[in-house]
Amino acid sequence: KEGRFQTAQGGTLFLDEIGELAPHLQAKLLRVLEYKEFERVGESKTRKADVRVITATNVDLAERVQDKRFREDLYYRLKVFSIQLPPLRERSGDIPLLMSHFIDLESKNSGKSFSGVSDKVLNIFMRYPWPGNVRELKNAVEYACVLCPGGTIHTSHLSPELLTYHQNALGPNGAPVPKSEKETILDALNQTKWNKSKAAKLLGVS
């Protein structure tokens, strides 16, 4: 039976949640990366591995190295080129695009026809911090699409978590709690599709 490295020969192998890899597998992976060769289980023949390896994790690997839970040599072998993907709350401009994409997927899966979301729903999604990032956003859209019979998605179709957060974000008189300067600027940029001149004009600054 072919293993992952043999199947990926000449291509790319993506290893998700690399921080959870068991210690004995860390040693085996390091050997493959160092010598670019492997042996299949139960086979004595050594095979060459022409594979590009991409890994991902949502834990601090450097911290795990200090705690002796991740091999230091493997950490530095993997850390040839790093890409830090910022959390969804720091790239709120992606939220409308992701919502539209997931609504299209749900439309195909459910057979319903959705025309989009109300302005209030979009505002709630834009203000929510998304601790679960894109997966949580996808689940929230799926939840709304299940409850919505079709057409426009309204606040009545949203999950209790989103509605509770939105209610807590409002002041005692029902008005939104004042935003920080950063949030205000980001909102202006999102409204103007990141046109800095238009955003500055909207904010009344040079």
PDB file of C-alpha atoms in Angstrom:
ATOM      1  CA  LYS A   1       0.000   0.000   0.000  1.00  0.00           C
ATOM      2  CA  GLU A   2       1.431   3.375  -0.978  1.00  0.00           C
ATOM      3  CA  GLY A   3       2.186   5.807   1.815  1.00  0.00           C
ATOM      4  CA  ARG A   4       1.807   9.570   1.759  1.00  0.00           C
ATOM      5  CA  PHE A   5       5.328  10.334   0.534  1.00  0.00           C
ATOM      6  CA  GLN A   6       5.139   7.809  -2.275  1.00  0.00           C
ATOM      7  CA  THR A   7       1.731   9.091  -3.370  1.00  0.00           C
ATOM      8  CA  ALA A   8       3.041  12.700  -3.342  1.00  0.00           C
ATOM      9  CA  GLN A   9       6.167  11.825  -5.353  1.00  0.00           C
ATOM     10  CA  GLY A  10       7.045  14.739  -7.635  1.00  0.00           C
ATOM     11  CA  GLY A  11       4.423  16.925  -5.984  1.00  0.00           C
ATOM     12  CA  THR A  12       3.444  18.510  -2.682  1.00  0.00           C
ATOM     13  CA  LEU A  13       2.547  16.905   0.657  1.00  0.00           C
ATOM     14  CA  PHE A  14       0.498  19.060   3.046  1.00  0.00           C
ATOM     15  CA  LEU A  15       0.701  18.095   6.725  1.00  0.00           C
ATOM     16  CA  ASP A  16      -1.906  19.888   8.824  1.00  0.00           C
ATOM     17  CA  GLU A  17      -1.697  20.298  12.630  1.00  0.00           C
ATOM     18  CA  ILE A  18       2.025  19.446  12.582  1.00  0.00           C
ATOM     19  CA  GLY A  19       2.292  20.534  16.226  1.00  0.00           C
ATOM     20  CA  GLU A  20       0.251  17.478  17.245  1.00  0.00           C
ATOM     21  CA  LEU A  21       2.625  14.971  15.594  1.00  0.00           C
ATOM     22  CA  ALA A  22       3.665  12.172  17.972  1.00  0.00           C
ATOM     23  CA  PRO A  23       7.360  12.179  19.052  1.00  0.00           C
ATOM     24  CA  HIS A  24       8.243   8.892  17.291  1.00  0.00           C
ATOM     25  CA  LEU A  25       6.733  10.228  14.037  1.00  0.00           C
ATOM     26  CA  GLN A  26       8.638  13.488  14.423  1.00  0.00           C
ATOM     27  CA  ALA A  27      11.894  11.499  14.274  1.00  0.00           C
ATOM     28  CA  LYS A  28      10.754   9.647  11.132  1.00  0.00           C
ATOM     29  CA  LEU A  29       9.643  12.840   9.399  1.00  0.00           C
ATOM     30  CA  LEU A  30      12.978  14.498  10.212  1.00  0.00           C
ATOM     31  CA  ARG A  31      14.818  11.579   8.610  1.00  0.00           C
ATOM     32  CA  VAL A  32      12.795  11.901   5.390  1.00  0.00           C
ATOM     33  CA  LEU A  33      13.380  15.655   5.255  1.00  0.00           C
ATOM     34  CA  GLU A  34      17.111  15.323   5.982  1.00  0.00           C
ATOM     35  CA  TYR A  35      17.978  12.427   3.658  1.00  0.00           C
ATOM     36  CA  LYS A  36      15.091  12.702   1.180  1.00  0.00           C
ATOM     37  CA  GLU A  37      14.467   8.978   1.389  1.00  0.00           C
ATOM     38  CA  PHE A  38      12.130   6.549   3.148  1.00  0.00           C
ATOM     39  CA  GLU A  39      11.254   2.876   3.513  1.00  0.00           C
ATOM     40  CA  ARG A  40       7.733   1.530   3.318  1.00  0.00           C
ATOM     41  CA  VAL A  41       6.406  -0.409   6.306  1.00  0.00           C
ATOM     42  CA  GLY A  42       7.556  -4.037   6.046  1.00  0.00           C
ATOM     43  CA  GLU A  43       9.925  -3.307   3.158  1.00  0.00           C
ATOM     44  CA  SER A  44      13.736  -3.133   3.229  1.00  0.00           C
ATOM     45  CA  LYS A  45      14.097  -1.182  -0.018  1.00  0.00           C
ATOM     46  CA  THR A  46      15.018   2.480   0.399  1.00  0.00           C
ATOM     47  CA  ARG A  47      13.081   4.857  -1.858  1.00  0.00           C
ATOM     48  CA  LYS A  48      13.863   8.429  -2.831  1.00  0.00           C
ATOM     49  CA  ALA A  49      11.402  11.155  -1.837  1.00  0.00           C
ATOM     50  CA  ASP A  50      11.092  13.995  -4.342  1.00  0.00           C
ATOM     51  CA  VAL A  51       8.396  15.825  -2.410  1.00  0.00           C
ATOM     52  CA  ARG A  52       7.794  19.427  -1.366  1.00  0.00           C
ATOM     53  CA  VAL A  53       6.457  19.513   2.198  1.00  0.00           C
ATOM     54  CA  ILE A  54       4.111  22.221   3.487  1.00  0.00           C
ATOM     55  CA  THR A  55       2.978  22.145   7.102  1.00  0.00           C
ATOM     56  CA  ALA A  56       0.450  24.146   9.110  1.00  0.00           C
ATOM     57  CA  THR A  57      -0.282  24.637  12.777  1.00  0.00           C
ATOM     58  CA  ASN A  58      -2.324  26.874  15.048  1.00  0.00           C
ATOM     59  CA  VAL A  59      -0.006  26.384  18.051  1.00  0.00           C
ATOM     60  CA  ASP A  60       3.263  28.127  18.938  1.00  0.00           C
ATOM     61  CA  LEU A  61       5.869  25.581  17.829  1.00  0.00           C
ATOM     62  CA  ALA A  62       8.743  27.572  19.358  1.00  0.00           C
ATOM     63  CA  GLU A  63       6.998  27.324  22.719  1.00  0.00           C
ATOM     64  CA  ARG A  64       6.524  23.567  22.248  1.00  0.00           C
ATOM     65  CA  VAL A  65      10.229  23.224  21.484  1.00  0.00           C
ATOM     66  CA  GLN A  66      11.041  24.938  24.788  1.00  0.00           C
ATOM     67  CA  ASP A  67       8.626  22.596  26.583  1.00  0.00           C
ATOM     68  CA  LYS A  68      10.341  19.582  24.928  1.00  0.00           C
ATOM     69  CA  ARG A  69       7.098  18.601  23.194  1.00  0.00           C
ATOM     70  CA  PHE A  70       8.451  19.210  19.689  1.00  0.00           C
ATOM     71  CA  ARG A  71      11.891  18.357  18.343  1.00  0.00           C
ATOM     72  CA  GLU A  72      14.094  21.392  17.931  1.00  0.00           C
ATOM     73  CA  ASP A  73      15.918  19.941  14.912  1.00  0.00           C
ATOM     74  CA  LEU A  74      12.622  19.217  13.150  1.00  0.00           C
ATOM     75  CA  TYR A  75      11.313  22.690  14.016  1.00  0.00           C
ATOM     76  CA  TYR A  76      14.249  24.389  12.291  1.00  0.00           C
ATOM     77  CA  ARG A  77      14.099  21.938   9.379  1.00  0.00           C
ATOM     78  CA  LEU A  78      10.463  22.871   8.761  1.00  0.00           C
ATOM     79  CA  LYS A  79      10.985  26.593   9.360  1.00  0.00           C
ATOM     80  CA  VAL A  80      12.682  27.252   6.026  1.00  0.00           C
ATOM     81  CA  PHE A  81      10.000  29.663   4.845  1.00  0.00           C
ATOM     82  CA  SER A  82       7.176  30.787   7.131  1.00  0.00           C
ATOM     83  CA  ILE A  83       3.875  32.461   6.315  1.00  0.00           C
ATOM     84  CA  GLN A  84       1.924  34.033   9.171  1.00  0.00           C
ATOM     85  CA  LEU A  85      -1.775  34.026   8.332  1.00  0.00           C
ATOM     86  CA  PRO A  86      -3.493  36.742  10.394  1.00  0.00           C
ATOM     87  CA  PRO A  87      -6.747  35.847  12.171  1.00  0.00           C
ATOM     88  CA  LEU A  88     -10.017  36.700  10.440  1.00  0.00           C
ATOM     89  CA  ARG A  89     -10.733  39.595  12.844  1.00  0.00           C
ATOM     90  CA  GLU A  90      -7.615  41.353  11.474  1.00  0.00           C
ATOM     91  CA  ARG A  91      -8.716  40.981   7.839  1.00  0.00           C
ATOM     92  CA  SER A  92     -12.367  41.913   8.057  1.00  0.00           C
ATOM     93  CA  GLY A  93     -12.356  42.904   4.375  1.00  0.00           C
ATOM     94  CA  ASP A  94     -12.385  39.162   3.583  1.00  0.00           C
ATOM     95  CA  ILE A  95     -15.609  38.538   5.525  1.00  0.00           C
ATOM     96  CA  PRO A  96     -18.139  39.637   2.831  1.00  0.00           C
ATOM     97  CA  LEU A  97     -16.270  37.607   0.189  1.00  0.00           C
ATOM     98  CA  LEU A  98     -16.185  34.498   2.381  1.00  0.00           C
ATOM     99  CA  MET A  99     -19.847  34.905   3.281  1.00  0.00           C
ATOM    100  CA  SER A 100     -20.808  35.128  -0.372  1.00  0.00           C
ATOM    101  CA  HIS A 101     -18.724  32.053  -1.200  1.00  0.00           C
ATOM    102  CA  PHE A 102     -20.216  29.935   1.590  1.00  0.00           C
ATOM    103  CA  ILE A 103     -23.759  31.077   0.748  1.00  0.00           C
ATOM    104  CA  ASP A 104     -23.195  29.964  -2.868  1.00  0.00           C
ATOM    105  CA  LEU A 105     -21.994  26.567  -1.628  1.00  0.00           C
ATOM    106  CA  GLU A 106     -25.029  26.164   0.625  1.00  0.00           C
ATOM    107  CA  SER A 107     -27.319  27.206  -2.209  1.00  0.00           C
ATOM    108  CA  LYS A 108     -25.950  24.373  -4.352  1.00  0.00           C
ATOM    109  CA  ASN A 109     -26.051  21.833  -1.489  1.00  0.00           C
ATOM    110  CA  SER A 110     -29.563  22.667  -0.257  1.00  0.00           C
ATOM    111  CA  GLY A 111     -31.277  23.564  -3.518  1.00  0.00           C
ATOM    112  CA  LYS A 112     -32.427  26.873  -2.004  1.00  0.00           C
ATOM    113  CA  SER A 113     -31.925  30.219  -3.713  1.00  0.00           C
ATOM    114  CA  PHE A 114     -30.342  32.943  -1.554  1.00  0.00           C
ATOM    115  CA  SER A 115     -30.135  36.564  -2.666  1.00  0.00           C
ATOM    116  CA  GLY A 116     -27.661  37.583   0.048  1.00  0.00           C
ATOM    117  CA  VAL A 117     -27.772  38.993   3.576  1.00  0.00           C
ATOM    118  CA  SER A 118     -29.395  42.075   5.085  1.00  0.00           C
ATOM    119  CA  ASP A 119     -27.249  45.078   6.033  1.00  0.00           C
ATOM    120  CA  LYS A 120     -27.818  44.298   9.711  1.00  0.00           C
ATOM    121  CA  VAL A 121     -26.568  40.720   9.276  1.00  0.00           C
ATOM    122  CA  LEU A 122     -23.479  41.976   7.433  1.00  0.00           C
ATOM    123  CA  ASN A 123     -22.832  44.489  10.217  1.00  0.00           C
ATOM    124  CA  ILE A 124     -23.064  41.724  12.858  1.00  0.00           C
ATOM    125  CA  PHE A 125     -20.644  39.519  10.912  1.00  0.00           C
ATOM    126  CA  MET A 126     -18.207  42.421  10.440  1.00  0.00           C
ATOM    127  CA  ARG A 127     -18.180  43.307  14.156  1.00  0.00           C
ATOM    128  CA  TYR A 128     -17.901  39.756  15.503  1.00  0.00           C
ATOM    129  CA  PRO A 129     -14.282  38.772  16.515  1.00  0.00           C
ATOM    130  CA  TRP A 130     -14.404  35.223  15.021  1.00  0.00           C
ATOM    131  CA  PRO A 131     -12.270  33.319  17.547  1.00  0.00           C
ATOM    132  CA  GLY A 132     -12.799  30.191  15.417  1.00  0.00           C
ATOM    133  CA  ASN A 133     -11.692  32.048  12.269  1.00  0.00           C
ATOM    134  CA  VAL A 134     -12.919  30.885   8.827  1.00  0.00           C
ATOM    135  CA  ARG A 135     -14.280  27.549  10.112  1.00  0.00           C
ATOM    136  CA  GLU A 136     -16.520  29.398  12.562  1.00  0.00           C
ATOM    137  CA  LEU A 137     -17.654  31.812   9.847  1.00  0.00           C
ATOM    138  CA  LYS A 138     -18.513  28.879   7.574  1.00  0.00           C
ATOM    139  CA  ASN A 139     -20.536  27.227  10.348  1.00  0.00           C
ATOM    140  CA  ALA A 140     -22.385  30.497  11.059  1.00  0.00           C
ATOM    141  CA  VAL A 141     -23.331  30.849   7.387  1.00  0.00           C
ATOM    142  CA  GLU A 142     -24.460  27.204   7.214  1.00  0.00           C
ATOM    143  CA  TYR A 143     -26.606  27.704  10.341  1.00  0.00           C
ATOM    144  CA  ALA A 144     -28.286  30.759   8.800  1.00  0.00           C
ATOM    145  CA  CYS A 145     -28.860  28.976   5.484  1.00  0.00           C
ATOM    146  CA  VAL A 146     -30.541  26.041   7.267  1.00  0.00           C
ATOM    147  CA  LEU A 147     -33.025  28.388   8.984  1.00  0.00           C
ATOM    148  CA  CYS A 148     -33.568  30.687   6.025  1.00  0.00           C
ATOM    149  CA  PRO A 149     -36.165  29.338   3.552  1.00  0.00           C
ATOM    150  CA  GLY A 150     -34.518  31.312   0.742  1.00  0.00           C
ATOM    151  CA  GLY A 151     -34.117  34.894  -0.378  1.00  0.00           C
ATOM    152  CA  THR A 152     -32.404  37.309   2.014  1.00  0.00           C
ATOM    153  CA  ILE A 153     -30.796  36.080   5.231  1.00  0.00           C
ATOM    154  CA  HIS A 154     -31.971  38.153   8.221  1.00  0.00           C
ATOM    155  CA  THR A 155     -30.962  38.350  11.894  1.00  0.00           C
ATOM    156  CA  SER A 156     -33.749  35.885  12.798  1.00  0.00           C
ATOM    157  CA  HIS A 157     -31.731  33.229  10.972  1.00  0.00           C
ATOM    158  CA  LEU A 158     -28.511  33.800  12.933  1.00  0.00           C
ATOM    159  CA  SER A 159     -27.123  31.607  15.714  1.00  0.00           C
ATOM    160  CA  PRO A 160     -27.679  32.568  19.390  1.00  0.00           C
ATOM    161  CA  GLU A 161     -23.915  33.161  19.838  1.00  0.00           C
ATOM    162  CA  LEU A 162     -23.814  35.851  17.151  1.00  0.00           C
ATOM    163  CA  LEU A 163     -26.973  37.550  18.391  1.00  0.00           C
ATOM    164  CA  THR A 164     -25.809  37.492  22.037  1.00  0.00           C
ATOM    165  CA  TYR A 165     -22.474  39.056  21.089  1.00  0.00           C
ATOM    166  CA  HIS A 166     -24.240  41.712  19.012  1.00  0.00           C
ATOM    167  CA  GLN A 167     -26.584  42.583  21.899  1.00  0.00           C
ATOM    168  CA  ASN A 168     -23.657  42.820  24.322  1.00  0.00           C
ATOM    169  CA  ALA A 169     -21.829  45.108  21.872  1.00  0.00           C
ATOM    170  CA  LEU A 170     -24.679  47.629  22.130  1.00  0.00           C
ATOM    171  CA  GLY A 171     -24.851  50.208  24.870  1.00  0.00           C
ATOM    172  CA  PRO A 172     -27.777  50.554  27.319  1.00  0.00           C
ATOM    173  CA  ASN A 173     -29.664  52.850  24.913  1.00  0.00           C
ATOM    174  CA  GLY A 174     -29.298  50.406  22.020  1.00  0.00           C
ATOM    175  CA  ALA A 175     -26.563  52.424  20.310  1.00  0.00           C
ATOM    176  CA  PRO A 176     -23.294  50.734  19.334  1.00  0.00           C
ATOM    177  CA  VAL A 177     -20.451  51.027  21.840  1.00  0.00           C
ATOM    178  CA  PRO A 178     -17.915  53.544  20.450  1.00  0.00           C
ATOM    179  CA  LYS A 179     -15.224  51.910  18.334  1.00  0.00           C
ATOM    180  CA  SER A 180     -11.490  52.314  18.701  1.00  0.00           C
ATOM    181  CA  GLU A 181      -9.623  54.497  16.195  1.00  0.00           C
ATOM    182  CA  LYS A 182      -8.286  51.370  14.464  1.00  0.00           C
ATOM    183  CA  GLU A 183     -11.769  49.862  14.096  1.00  0.00           C
ATOM    184  CA  THR A 184     -13.147  53.156  12.734  1.00  0.00           C
ATOM    185  CA  ILE A 185     -10.384  53.379  10.116  1.00  0.00           C
ATOM    186  CA  LEU A 186     -10.819  49.721   9.135  1.00  0.00           C
ATOM    187  CA  ASP A 187     -14.566  50.228   8.734  1.00  0.00           C
ATOM    188  CA  ALA A 188     -13.965  53.241   6.482  1.00  0.00           C
ATOM    189  CA  LEU A 189     -11.461  51.272   4.393  1.00  0.00           C
ATOM    190  CA  ASN A 190     -13.881  48.352   4.049  1.00  0.00           C
ATOM    191  CA  GLN A 191     -16.727  50.681   3.045  1.00  0.00           C
ATOM    192  CA  THR A 192     -14.567  52.240   0.316  1.00  0.00           C
ATOM    193  CA  LYS A 193     -13.045  48.892  -0.797  1.00  0.00           C
ATOM    194  CA  TRP A 194      -9.650  50.017   0.565  1.00  0.00           C
ATOM    195  CA  ASN A 195      -9.494  53.223  -1.456  1.00  0.00           C
ATOM    196  CA  LYS A 196      -7.383  55.322   0.923  1.00  0.00           C
ATOM    197  CA  SER A 197      -8.363  58.692  -0.583  1.00  0.00           C
ATOM    198  CA  LYS A 198     -12.089  57.923  -0.297  1.00  0.00           C
ATOM    199  CA  ALA A 199     -11.623  56.507   3.212  1.00  0.00           C
ATOM    200  CA  ALA A 200      -9.785  59.671   4.312  1.00  0.00           C
ATOM    201  CA  LYS A 201     -12.576  61.812   2.876  1.00  0.00           C
ATOM    202  CA  LEU A 202     -15.171  59.689   4.671  1.00  0.00           C
ATOM    203  CA  LEU A 203     -13.302  60.150   7.957  1.00  0.00           C
ATOM    204  CA  GLY A 204     -12.720  63.849   7.353  1.00  0.00           C
ATOM    205  CA  VAL A 205      -8.922  63.620   7.537  1.00  0.00           C
ATOM    206  CA  SER A 206      -6.132  64.446   5.084  1.00  0.00           C
TER     207      SER A 206
END
